[in-house]
Coordinates of C-alpha atoms in Angstrom, one line a residue:
Chain A
X1 CA 0.0 0.0 0.0
X2 CA 1.4 3.4 -1.0
X3 CA 1.1 6.2 1.5
X4 CA -1.9 8.4 0.9
X5 CA -3.2 11.4 2.8
X6 CA -7.0 11.5 3.0
X7 CA -9.6 13.4 5.0
X8 CA -11.6 10.9 7.2
X9 CA -13.2 10.5 10.5
X10 CA -11.5 8.8 13.4
X11 CA -13.9 5.9 13.1
X12 CA -13.0 5.5 9.4
X13 CA -9.3 5.6 10.3
X14 CA -9.9 2.7 12.6
X15 CA -11.5 0.7 9.9
X16 CA -8.8 1.4 7.3
X17 CA -6.0 0.7 9.8
X18 CA -7.5 -2.6 10.7
X19 CA -7.5 -3.8 7.1
X20 CA -4.0 -2.5 6.4
X21 CA -2.8 -4.3 9.6
X22 CA -4.0 -7.6 8.2
X23 CA -7.3 -7.9 10.2
X24 CA -9.1 -10.9 8.8
X25 CA -12.2 -11.0 11.0
X26 CA -14.5 -8.3 12.3
X27 CA -17.5 -8.9 14.6
X28 CA -19.7 -6.0 15.7
X29 CA -23.1 -4.8 16.7
X30 CA -24.4 -1.3 15.9
X31 CA -24.0 1.4 18.5
X32 CA -23.5 5.2 18.3
X33 CA -21.0 6.9 18.1
X34 CA -18.8 4.2 16.3
X35 CA -21.1 3.0 13.5
X36 CA -18.7 4.1 10.7
X37 CA -16.3 1.4 11.8
X38 CA -18.6 -1.6 11.0
X39 CA -20.1 0.3 8.1
X40 CA -16.7 0.8 6.4
X41 CA -15.5 -2.7 7.3
X42 CA -18.6 -4.4 6.0
X43 CA -17.5 -3.0 2.6
X44 CA -13.7 -3.2 2.6
X45 CA -13.0 -6.2 4.8
X46 CA -14.7 -8.8 2.5
X47 CA -13.0 -7.1 -0.5
X48 CA -9.7 -7.8 1.1
X49 CA -10.6 -11.4 1.8
X50 CA -11.7 -11.0 5.3
X51 CA -14.9 -11.9 7.2
X52 CA -17.4 -9.4 8.4
X53 CA -20.1 -10.6 10.8
X54 CA -22.8 -8.4 12.3
X55 CA -23.3 -10.2 15.6
X56 CA -26.6 -10.6 17.5
X57 CA -25.2 -8.5 20.4
X58 CA -21.9 -7.4 21.9
X59 CA -22.0 -10.6 23.9
X60 CA -21.9 -12.4 20.6
X61 CA -19.2 -10.1 19.1
X62 CA -16.8 -10.7 22.0
X63 CA -17.2 -14.4 22.0
X64 CA -16.9 -14.7 18.2
X65 CA -13.7 -12.6 18.6
X66 CA -12.5 -15.1 21.1
X67 CA -13.0 -17.9 18.5
X68 CA -11.2 -16.1 15.7
X69 CA -8.4 -15.0 18.0
X70 CA -8.0 -18.6 19.2
X71 CA -7.2 -19.5 15.5
X72 CA -4.3 -17.0 15.6
X73 CA -6.0 -14.7 13.2
X74 CA -6.0 -10.9 13.5
X75 CA -9.5 -10.1 14.6
X76 CA -11.3 -7.0 15.9
X77 CA -14.5 -5.7 17.3
X78 CA -15.6 -2.1 18.0
X79 CA -18.3 -0.7 20.2
X80 CA -19.1 2.1 22.6
X81 CA -19.3 1.9 26.5
X82 CA -22.6 0.0 26.9
X83 CA -21.3 -2.6 24.4
X84 CA -18.1 -2.9 26.4
X85 CA -20.2 -3.8 29.4
X86 CA -21.6 -6.8 27.5
X87 CA -18.2 -7.7 26.1
X88 CA -16.6 -8.0 29.5
X89 CA -17.3 -11.7 29.7
X90 CA -15.5 -12.4 26.4
X91 CA -12.7 -10.1 27.4
X92 CA -12.2 -11.9 30.7
X93 CA -12.1 -15.3 28.9
X94 CA -9.6 -13.9 26.3
X95 CA -7.4 -12.6 29.0
X96 CA -7.6 -15.9 30.9
X97 CA -7.1 -18.0 27.8
X98 CA -4.3 -15.7 26.4
X99 CA -6.1 -15.0 23.2
X100 CA -5.1 -11.9 21.2
X101 CA -7.7 -9.5 19.9
X102 CA -8.3 -5.8 19.3
X103 CA -11.4 -4.0 20.9
X104 CA -12.2 -0.4 20.0
X105 CA -14.3 1.6 22.5
X106 CA -15.5 4.9 21.1
X107 CA -17.0 5.7 24.4
X108 CA -20.1 7.7 25.3
X109 CA -21.7 9.1 28.4
X110 CA -23.2 7.0 31.1
X111 CA -24.2 5.5 33.5
X112 CA -27.0 3.5 31.8
X113 CA -28.1 4.6 28.4
X114 CA -26.4 8.0 29.2
X115 CA -25.8 9.9 26.0
X116 CA -24.1 9.6 22.7
X117 CA -21.8 12.6 23.5
X118 CA -18.1 12.3 24.3
X119 CA -17.1 11.0 27.7
X120 CA -13.9 9.8 29.4
X121 CA -15.8 8.1 32.1
X122 CA -14.8 4.6 30.9
X123 CA -11.3 5.1 32.1
X124 CA -11.7 3.0 35.2
X125 CA -13.5 0.3 33.2
X126 CA -10.7 0.2 30.6
X127 CA -7.8 0.3 33.0
X128 CA -8.9 -1.6 36.1
X129 CA -9.9 -4.7 34.1
X130 CA -13.7 -4.2 33.6
X131 CA -14.5 -7.9 34.2
X132 CA -14.3 -10.3 37.1
X133 CA -11.1 -12.0 38.1
X134 CA -8.5 -9.3 38.0
X135 CA -7.6 -9.4 34.3
X136 CA -6.1 -6.4 32.6
X137 CA -6.0 -5.3 29.0
X138 CA -3.4 -3.2 27.3
X139 CA -5.1 0.2 26.6
X140 CA -4.2 2.7 23.9
X141 CA -5.7 6.3 24.0
X142 CA -5.6 8.1 20.6
X143 CA -6.2 11.8 20.5
X144 CA -6.2 12.4 16.7
X145 CA -7.5 10.5 13.7
X146 CA -3.9 9.7 12.7
X147 CA -3.3 8.2 16.1
X148 CA -6.5 6.1 15.6
X149 CA -4.9 4.8 12.5
X150 CA -1.5 4.2 13.9
X151 CA -2.6 2.8 17.2
X152 CA -5.0 0.3 15.7
X153 CA -2.2 -1.0 13.6
X154 CA 0.1 -1.2 16.6
X155 CA -2.7 -2.7 18.7
X156 CA -2.6 -5.9 16.6
X157 CA 1.1 -6.2 17.2
X158 CA 0.7 -5.7 20.9
X159 CA -2.2 -8.2 21.1
X160 CA 0.0 -10.9 19.6
X161 CA 3.2 -9.9 21.3
X162 CA 1.5 -10.4 24.7
X163 CA -1.3 -12.8 23.6
X164 CA -3.9 -10.5 25.1
X165 CA -6.9 -8.4 24.2
X166 CA -5.9 -4.8 23.5
X167 CA -8.4 -1.9 24.0
X168 CA -8.3 1.2 21.9
X169 CA -10.1 3.8 24.0
X170 CA -11.4 6.8 22.0
X171 CA -14.6 8.7 22.4
X172 CA -17.4 10.5 20.4
X173 CA -15.0 13.4 19.6
X174 CA -12.2 11.2 18.3
X175 CA -14.6 8.9 16.4
X176 CA -16.6 11.7 14.7
X177 CA -13.8 14.2 14.1
X178 CA -12.5 14.5 10.6
X179 CA -8.8 15.1 10.0
X180 CA -6.2 14.4 7.3
X181 CA -4.8 10.9 7.9
X182 CA -1.8 9.4 6.3
X183 CA -2.7 5.9 5.3
X184 CA 0.2 3.7 5.2
X185 CA 1.3 0.0 5.5
X186 CA 2.2 -1.0 9.0
X187 CA 5.7 0.5 9.7
X188 CA 7.1 -2.4 11.6
X189 CA 4.6 -5.2 11.5
X190 CA 5.6 -7.9 13.9
X191 CA 5.4 -11.6 13.2
X192 CA 2.4 -12.9 15.1
X193 CA 4.2 -16.1 16.0
X194 CA 0.9 -17.9 16.5
X195 CA 2.1 -21.2 15.2
X196 CA 3.1 -22.3 18.6
X197 CA -0.3 -21.9 20.3
X198 CA -3.2 -21.4 18.0
X199 CA -5.9 -24.0 17.5
X200 CA -6.0 -25.2 13.9
X201 CA -6.7 -28.9 13.9
X202 CA -3.9 -30.9 15.6
X203 CA -2.5 -32.4 12.4
X204 CA 0.4 -34.7 13.5
X205 CA 1.3 -32.9 16.7
X206 CA -0.2 -33.2 20.2
X207 CA -3.7 -31.7 20.7
X208 CA -4.0 -28.1 22.0
X209 CA -6.5 -26.6 24.4
X210 CA -7.0 -22.9 24.9
X211 CA -8.8 -22.5 28.2
X212 CA -9.2 -20.3 31.3
X213 CA -10.4 -22.9 33.8
X214 CA -7.7 -24.0 36.3
X215 CA -9.2 -26.2 39.1
X216 CA -6.1 -28.2 40.3
X217 CA -4.5 -27.2 43.5
X218 CA -2.4 -24.1 43.0
X219 CA -3.0 -24.0 39.2
X220 CA -5.0 -20.8 39.1
X221 CA -2.6 -19.1 41.4
X222 CA 0.2 -20.0 39.0
X223 CA -1.9 -18.8 36.1
X224 CA -2.5 -15.5 37.7
X225 CA 1.1 -15.0 38.7
X226 CA 2.0 -15.6 35.0
X227 CA -0.6 -13.0 33.9
X228 CA 0.6 -10.5 36.5
X229 CA 4.2 -10.9 35.2
X230 CA 2.8 -10.3 31.7
X231 CA 1.1 -7.0 32.8
X232 CA 4.5 -5.9 34.2
X233 CA 6.3 -6.9 31.0
X234 CA 3.8 -4.7 29.1
X235 CA 5.4 -1.7 30.7
X236 CA 8.1 -2.0 27.9
X237 CA 5.5 -0.6 25.5
X238 CA 4.3 2.4 27.5
X239 CA 3.9 5.5 25.4
X240 CA 3.5 9.1 26.4
X241 CA 3.7 12.5 24.6
X242 CA 5.3 15.3 26.6
X243 CA 5.3 19.0 25.4
X244 CA 7.3 21.7 27.1
X245 CA 7.6 19.8 30.4
X246 CA 11.4 20.4 30.9
X247 CA 11.1 23.9 32.3
X248 CA 7.4 23.8 33.3
X249 CA 6.3 24.7 36.7
X250 CA 2.9 23.2 36.1
X251 CA 2.4 20.0 34.1
X252 CA -1.1 19.4 32.7
X253 CA -2.0 15.7 32.5
X254 CA -4.7 14.8 30.0
X255 CA -5.4 11.9 27.6
X256 CA -7.4 11.3 24.4
X257 CA -9.7 14.1 23.2
X258 CA -9.1 16.2 26.4
X259 CA -5.4 15.7 25.7
X260 CA -5.7 17.5 22.4
X261 CA -7.7 20.4 23.8
X262 CA -5.3 20.6 26.7
X263 CA -2.4 20.8 24.2
X264 CA -4.0 23.9 22.7
X265 CA -4.6 25.4 26.2
X266 CA -1.0 24.8 27.2
X267 CA 0.1 26.5 24.1
X268 CA -2.1 29.5 24.9
X269 CA -0.6 29.6 28.4
X270 CA 2.9 29.5 27.0
X271 CA 2.1 32.4 24.6
X272 CA 0.9 34.3 27.7
X273 CA 4.3 33.7 29.3
X274 CA 3.5 30.9 31.7
X275 CA 5.8 27.9 32.2
X276 CA 3.2 25.2 31.6
X277 CA 3.8 21.8 29.9
X278 CA 1.6 18.8 28.8
X279 CA 1.9 15.2 29.8
X280 CA -0.4 13.0 27.6
X281 CA -0.4 9.3 28.3
X282 CA -0.9 7.4 25.0
X283 CA -1.2 4.1 26.9
X284 CA -3.5 4.1 29.9
X285 CA -2.6 0.6 30.9
X286 CA 0.2 0.2 31.5
X287 CA 0.3 3.8 32.8
X288 CA 3.4 6.0 32.4
X289 CA 4.0 6.2 36.2
X290 CA 7.8 6.3 36.2
X291 CA 7.8 9.2 33.6
X292 CA 5.4 11.2 35.8
X293 CA 7.3 10.4 39.0
X294 CA 10.5 11.8 37.4
X295 CA 8.7 15.1 36.8
X296 CA 7.4 15.1 40.3
X297 CA 10.9 14.6 41.6
X298 CA 11.9 17.8 39.9
X299 CA 9.4 19.7 42.0
X300 CA 6.8 20.3 39.4
X301 CA 3.1 20.8 40.2
X302 CA 0.3 18.8 38.4
X303 CA -3.1 19.6 37.0
X304 CA -5.2 16.6 35.7
X305 CA -7.9 17.5 33.2
X306 CA -10.4 14.8 32.3
X307 CA -14.0 14.6 30.9
X308 CA -15.2 12.8 34.0
X309 CA -15.3 13.4 37.7
X310 CA -11.7 12.3 38.2
X311 CA -10.5 8.8 37.2
X312 CA -7.0 9.0 35.7
X313 CA -6.4 11.4 38.6
X314 CA -6.0 8.3 40.8
X315 CA -3.2 6.9 38.6
X316 CA -1.5 10.3 38.5
X317 CA -1.6 10.6 42.3
X318 CA -0.3 7.1 42.8
X319 CA 2.6 7.8 40.4
X320 CA 3.7 11.1 42.1
X321 CA 2.6 10.3 45.7
X322 CA 6.1 10.4 47.2
X323 CA 6.8 13.9 45.9
X324 CA 3.6 15.8 45.0
X325 CA -0.1 15.8 44.8
X326 CA -2.3 16.6 41.7
X327 CA -5.0 19.1 41.3
X328 CA -8.0 18.3 39.2
X329 CA -10.3 20.0 36.7
X330 CA -13.2 18.0 35.5
X331 CA -15.5 18.5 32.6
X332 CA -18.7 16.4 32.8
X333 CA -19.4 14.0 30.0
X334 CA -21.5 15.6 27.3
X335 CA -20.1 19.1 27.9
X336 CA -18.0 20.4 25.1
X337 CA -15.1 22.7 26.0
X338 CA -12.5 24.6 24.0
X339 CA -8.9 25.5 24.8
X340 CA -10.0 28.9 26.2
X341 CA -12.1 27.2 28.8
X342 CA -9.3 25.0 29.8
X343 CA -6.9 28.0 30.0
X344 CA -8.8 29.4 32.9
X345 CA -8.1 26.6 35.4
X346 CA -4.5 26.5 34.2
X347 CA -4.0 30.2 34.8
X348 CA -5.7 29.9 38.2
X349 CA -3.1 27.3 39.2
X350 CA -0.4 29.6 38.0
X351 CA -1.6 32.1 40.6
X352 CA -1.9 34.8 38.0
X353 CA 1.9 35.0 37.7
X354 CA 3.1 37.2 34.9
Chain B
X1 CA -5.0 -51.6 27.1
X2 CA -2.8 -54.4 25.9
X3 CA -3.9 -57.6 24.3
X4 CA -2.5 -60.7 26.0
X5 CA -1.6 -63.9 24.1
X6 CA -4.7 -65.9 23.4
X7 CA -7.0 -62.9 23.6
X8 CA -8.7 -61.3 20.7
X9 CA -9.9 -57.7 20.6
X10 CA -13.6 -57.7 19.7
X11 CA -14.5 -54.2 20.7
X12 CA -12.3 -51.2 21.1
X13 CA -12.5 -47.5 21.5
X14 CA -12.0 -45.1 18.6
X15 CA -8.5 -43.7 18.2
X16 CA -10.1 -40.2 18.6
X17 CA -11.1 -41.0 22.2
X18 CA -8.4 -40.5 24.9
X19 CA -7.7 -43.5 27.2
X20 CA -8.7 -41.9 30.5
X21 CA -11.5 -42.1 33.0
X22 CA -14.3 -39.6 32.5
X23 CA -15.6 -37.4 35.2
X24 CA -19.2 -38.4 34.3
X25 CA -21.3 -40.0 37.0
X26 CA -22.3 -43.7 36.7
X27 CA -25.3 -44.0 34.4
X28 CA -24.8 -40.7 32.8
X29 CA -25.3 -40.7 29.0
X30 CA -22.6 -38.1 28.3
X31 CA -20.0 -40.9 27.9
X32 CA -22.1 -42.4 25.1
X33 CA -22.6 -39.0 23.4
X34 CA -18.9 -38.2 23.6
X35 CA -18.0 -41.6 22.2
X36 CA -20.4 -41.3 19.3
X37 CA -18.9 -37.9 18.3
X38 CA -15.4 -39.4 18.5
X39 CA -16.5 -42.4 16.4
X40 CA -17.9 -40.1 13.7
X41 CA -14.8 -37.9 13.6
X42 CA -12.7 -41.1 13.3
X43 CA -14.9 -42.5 10.5
X44 CA -14.7 -39.2 8.6
X45 CA -10.9 -39.2 9.0
X46 CA -11.0 -35.5 9.8
X47 CA -9.9 -35.4 13.5
X48 CA -6.6 -33.8 12.5
X49 CA -8.5 -30.9 10.9
X50 CA -11.1 -30.6 13.6
X51 CA -11.5 -27.8 16.2
X52 CA -13.8 -28.5 19.1
X53 CA -15.5 -25.7 21.1
X54 CA -16.1 -26.7 24.7
X55 CA -19.1 -25.3 26.7
X56 CA -19.7 -24.9 30.4
X57 CA -21.4 -27.5 32.5
X58 CA -20.8 -31.2 32.7
X59 CA -19.9 -31.1 29.1
X60 CA -16.9 -28.8 29.7
X61 CA -14.3 -31.6 30.0
X62 CA -15.2 -33.2 26.7
X63 CA -11.8 -31.7 25.6
X64 CA -10.2 -34.3 27.9
X65 CA -11.8 -37.2 26.0
X66 CA -11.9 -36.3 22.3
X67 CA -8.3 -35.9 21.2
X68 CA -8.4 -32.8 19.0
X69 CA -7.6 -29.1 19.2
X70 CA -10.1 -27.3 21.5
X71 CA -11.0 -23.9 22.6
X72 CA -13.1 -23.3 25.7
X73 CA -16.1 -21.0 25.3
X74 CA -17.9 -19.0 28.0
X75 CA -21.1 -20.3 29.4
X76 CA -23.7 -20.4 26.6
X77 CA -21.4 -18.8 24.0
X78 CA -20.1 -21.9 22.3
X79 CA -22.1 -21.2 19.1
X80 CA -20.7 -17.6 19.0
X81 CA -17.2 -18.8 19.6
X82 CA -17.6 -21.6 17.0
X83 CA -18.8 -18.9 14.6
X84 CA -15.5 -17.0 15.1
X85 CA -13.5 -20.2 14.7
X86 CA -15.3 -21.2 11.5
X87 CA -15.1 -17.7 10.0
X88 CA -11.4 -17.7 10.7
X89 CA -10.8 -21.3 9.5
X90 CA -13.6 -22.2 7.1
X91 CA -11.5 -25.2 6.0
X92 CA -11.8 -26.8 9.4
X93 CA -14.4 -29.1 10.9
X94 CA -15.8 -27.1 13.8
X95 CA -18.2 -28.5 16.4
X96 CA -19.7 -27.6 19.8
X97 CA -20.8 -30.0 22.5
X98 CA -23.3 -28.3 24.9
X99 CA -25.8 -29.1 27.6
X100 CA -29.3 -27.7 28.0
X101 CA -28.6 -24.9 30.4
X102 CA -25.7 -23.8 28.3
X103 CA -27.4 -24.0 24.8
X104 CA -31.1 -23.3 25.6
X105 CA -31.0 -20.9 28.5
X106 CA -28.0 -18.6 28.9
X107 CA -26.8 -19.3 25.3
X108 CA -30.3 -19.4 23.7
X109 CA -29.6 -16.2 21.6
X110 CA -26.1 -17.2 20.5
X111 CA -27.4 -20.7 19.5
X112 CA -30.5 -19.5 17.6
X113 CA -28.7 -16.7 15.8
X114 CA -25.8 -18.9 14.7
X115 CA -28.3 -21.4 13.4
X116 CA -30.2 -18.7 11.6
X117 CA -27.0 -17.4 10.0
X118 CA -26.5 -20.9 8.8
X119 CA -23.0 -21.1 10.3
X120 CA -21.3 -24.2 8.9
X121 CA -20.8 -25.8 12.3
X122 CA -22.1 -28.9 14.0
X123 CA -23.8 -28.6 17.4
X124 CA -24.3 -31.6 19.7
X125 CA -26.8 -30.8 22.4
X126 CA -27.2 -33.0 25.4
X127 CA -30.6 -32.6 27.0
X128 CA -30.9 -34.2 30.4
X129 CA -33.6 -31.8 31.7
X130 CA -31.4 -30.5 34.5
X131 CA -28.3 -28.5 35.5
X132 CA -25.8 -31.2 36.3
X133 CA -22.5 -29.5 37.2
X134 CA -24.1 -27.0 39.5
X135 CA -26.1 -29.6 41.4
X136 CA -29.5 -30.2 40.0
X137 CA -31.3 -26.9 39.3
X138 CA -34.2 -26.4 36.9
X139 CA -33.2 -26.3 33.3
X140 CA -35.0 -24.8 30.3
X141 CA -35.8 -28.3 29.3
X142 CA -37.0 -29.6 32.8
X143 CA -40.3 -31.4 32.4
X144 CA -43.5 -30.0 33.7
X145 CA -43.8 -31.0 37.3
X146 CA -40.2 -32.0 37.5
X147 CA -38.8 -31.3 41.0
X148 CA -35.3 -29.8 41.1
X149 CA -33.3 -27.9 43.7
X150 CA -34.8 -24.6 42.3
X151 CA -38.3 -26.0 41.5
X152 CA -39.0 -27.9 44.8
X153 CA -42.7 -27.9 44.1
X154 CA -42.2 -29.1 40.5
X155 CA -41.9 -27.1 37.4
X156 CA -45.0 -25.0 37.0
X157 CA -45.7 -24.0 33.4
X158 CA -47.7 -21.0 34.5
X159 CA -44.6 -19.6 36.2
X160 CA -41.6 -21.2 34.5
X161 CA -43.0 -21.9 31.1
X162 CA -43.0 -25.2 29.3
X163 CA -39.8 -27.1 28.4
X164 CA -38.1 -25.8 25.2
X165 CA -38.1 -28.2 22.3
X166 CA -34.9 -27.0 20.7
X167 CA -34.7 -29.5 17.8
X168 CA -38.2 -28.4 16.5
X169 CA -37.5 -24.7 17.3
X170 CA -34.4 -24.6 15.1
X171 CA -35.6 -26.8 12.3
X172 CA -37.7 -24.2 10.4
X173 CA -34.8 -21.7 10.3
X174 CA -33.4 -21.5 6.7
X175 CA -29.8 -21.7 7.9
X176 CA -30.4 -25.1 9.5
X177 CA -29.4 -27.9 7.2
X178 CA -30.1 -30.7 9.7
X179 CA -31.9 -31.0 13.0
X180 CA -32.8 -34.2 14.8
X181 CA -33.5 -35.5 18.3
X182 CA -32.2 -38.8 19.4
X183 CA -31.9 -40.7 22.7
X184 CA -29.2 -42.9 24.2
X185 CA -31.3 -45.2 26.4
X186 CA -31.2 -48.2 24.2
X187 CA -29.0 -49.8 21.6
X188 CA -31.4 -49.0 18.8
X189 CA -31.6 -45.4 19.9
X190 CA -27.8 -45.1 20.2
X191 CA -27.4 -46.4 16.7
X192 CA -29.9 -43.9 15.4
X193 CA -28.1 -41.1 17.3
X194 CA -24.8 -42.2 15.6
X195 CA -26.5 -41.8 12.2
X196 CA -27.8 -38.4 13.1
X197 CA -24.5 -37.2 14.4
X198 CA -22.9 -38.4 11.1
X199 CA -25.4 -36.4 9.2
X200 CA -24.9 -33.3 11.3
X201 CA -21.2 -33.4 10.5
X202 CA -21.8 -34.4 6.9
X203 CA -23.9 -31.2 6.2
X204 CA -21.0 -29.2 7.5
X205 CA -18.6 -31.1 5.3
X206 CA -20.8 -30.2 2.3
X207 CA -21.1 -26.6 3.5
X208 CA -24.9 -26.9 3.6
X209 CA -25.4 -25.1 6.8
X210 CA -26.0 -25.6 10.6
X211 CA -26.1 -29.2 11.8
X212 CA -27.9 -29.9 15.0
X213 CA -28.5 -33.1 17.1
X214 CA -30.3 -33.1 20.4
X215 CA -29.5 -36.1 22.5
X216 CA -31.8 -37.0 25.3
X217 CA -29.8 -38.2 28.3
X218 CA -30.3 -39.5 31.8
X219 CA -28.8 -37.8 34.8
X220 CA -29.1 -40.4 37.7
X221 CA -27.2 -38.3 40.2
X222 CA -29.3 -35.2 40.0
X223 CA -32.6 -37.1 39.4
X224 CA -31.8 -39.2 42.5
X225 CA -32.4 -42.4 40.5
X226 CA -30.4 -45.5 39.8
X227 CA -29.1 -45.7 36.2
X228 CA -31.8 -48.1 35.0
X229 CA -34.6 -45.9 36.4
X230 CA -33.0 -42.8 34.8
X231 CA -32.9 -44.8 31.5
X232 CA -36.5 -45.7 31.9
X233 CA -37.4 -42.1 32.6
X234 CA -35.9 -41.1 29.2
X235 CA -38.2 -43.6 27.5
X236 CA -41.4 -43.1 29.6
X237 CA -41.3 -39.4 30.5
X238 CA -38.9 -37.5 28.2
X239 CA -39.6 -39.0 24.8
X240 CA -43.4 -38.4 25.1
X241 CA -42.6 -34.7 25.5
X242 CA -39.5 -34.6 23.3
X243 CA -40.3 -36.8 20.4
X244 CA -37.5 -38.5 18.5
X245 CA -37.0 -37.9 14.9
X246 CA -35.4 -35.8 12.1
X247 CA -37.1 -32.4 11.9
X248 CA -34.9 -31.1 9.0
X249 CA -32.6 -32.7 6.5
X250 CA -31.9 -30.6 3.5
X251 CA -30.1 -33.5 1.8
X252 CA -33.3 -35.6 2.1
X253 CA -35.3 -32.7 0.4
X254 CA -32.7 -32.6 -2.4
X255 CA -33.2 -36.3 -3.0
X256 CA -37.0 -36.0 -2.9
X257 CA -36.9 -33.1 -5.3
X258 CA -34.5 -34.8 -7.7

């Protein structure tokens, strides 16, 4: 595929990225605000030799995903918050059975039916392991359409590298926003190395079983120790974007769509002569705690901005707890803010200096 | 098992069945159902290209007995997981082996929708009218008046509805290529069950659609019966409500039409 710059929505970027990354199966159920993902894939995935299935529910999607992933095939589903609720069962089984898959959540407001507007209130659900039994998923947080494209490509590599479901957590803003996106073949596509574990029919080797049940004495404990070690190993793939943090007195911490608005607000503060920087986690689990702690050691202050009542705030506080505390500015899901509105709380924390 | 000098092997187990004790209770029919599936997979010579999808319930450990690649599904989701497997590997033989709580209660939607899509999978459904693994609770197929640990006064159709007849329910769906109900209480019934299971795999082999066999089974432990009484119950109480027969066979229609 030759590189090509096109103007598309974040949702469309997700769909194109999946096909370019070699996704062979997509299972999904309609829900706003992510419908362009299955709509585009229902056209282009079969054209590229893949399978598109509109499932009966998100329960169906997630468990179909488990089946395709068990075959060592690159497979994906997409949904929005309420659909993730229903997928938690399948996600838990995929974690337990070590089955790779990509799950996109273009989240919306809640609880309950909530709204179809943007929300970052699924942070806890995404990063704490939304299902029973302590499982965690790797979580990417794109803040541009280009990042939707690049991170979905990378999500497949991460899924197979760690044999785990990977979440891509966007929201209504990221999904519906249109931006120029450079479509490209995966930059460093990894070898999935699925030959050693996938189910495929045993041929002449010993039979294989992918399962999550461990009833023998100590077996589940050993399984969970292995999984915990895997979550630690995932820290090698932590990503974060920092802007002007070196000389900053105040570091604004924000992710996803609020991360991009905060970037503009930080720019405005700089233009007004304030030493403000931006710390934008691009992976939410594992969380860039060490990088934040380094900044805290330098005596910087922190302001967390999220479109919820304070969720990532917990991770920031845990990361910097020996050296600093974090202040918080929350925007309720469904409320749209611009950079000017985020500038106010930033300037307040700067004590009107300059 | 080794043959000693002077002995002659007159009856053996299929090579597709592992040589290990099952966890099934004495008198349970799961062992027969598992063996029949293993026999068919051996006869078709396709075991090396087969992927089994395990369910939750007494059927979960089928993967310990049929020697093949397996993936374990969540409770009720075997047909959804098998859909994912078959879509990823359409060249493989894919089957599920599920009980009544799994297929007809918690997994009803996944089962019916997979059947309606005409997924090219084979579904073996063991109906013993009770939840076995969890200790004898009411199943979607429990008979009217049947006492269980959660229907101590007997199943009341006014409150709990009537038992679901899955083989008849699935048969009219266009995606279903074969649907039959068999029993395992007598040699004749076991032989008929074997023929039906063959057919349910054969329609998959021919890419004709969803293959389904319901197998009526005894559950002496949870019915508090000895094995012979549980067998008799299949004949005298279950079959009158769950009639045996082939409810759909697209290959038969083709022949009739030809």
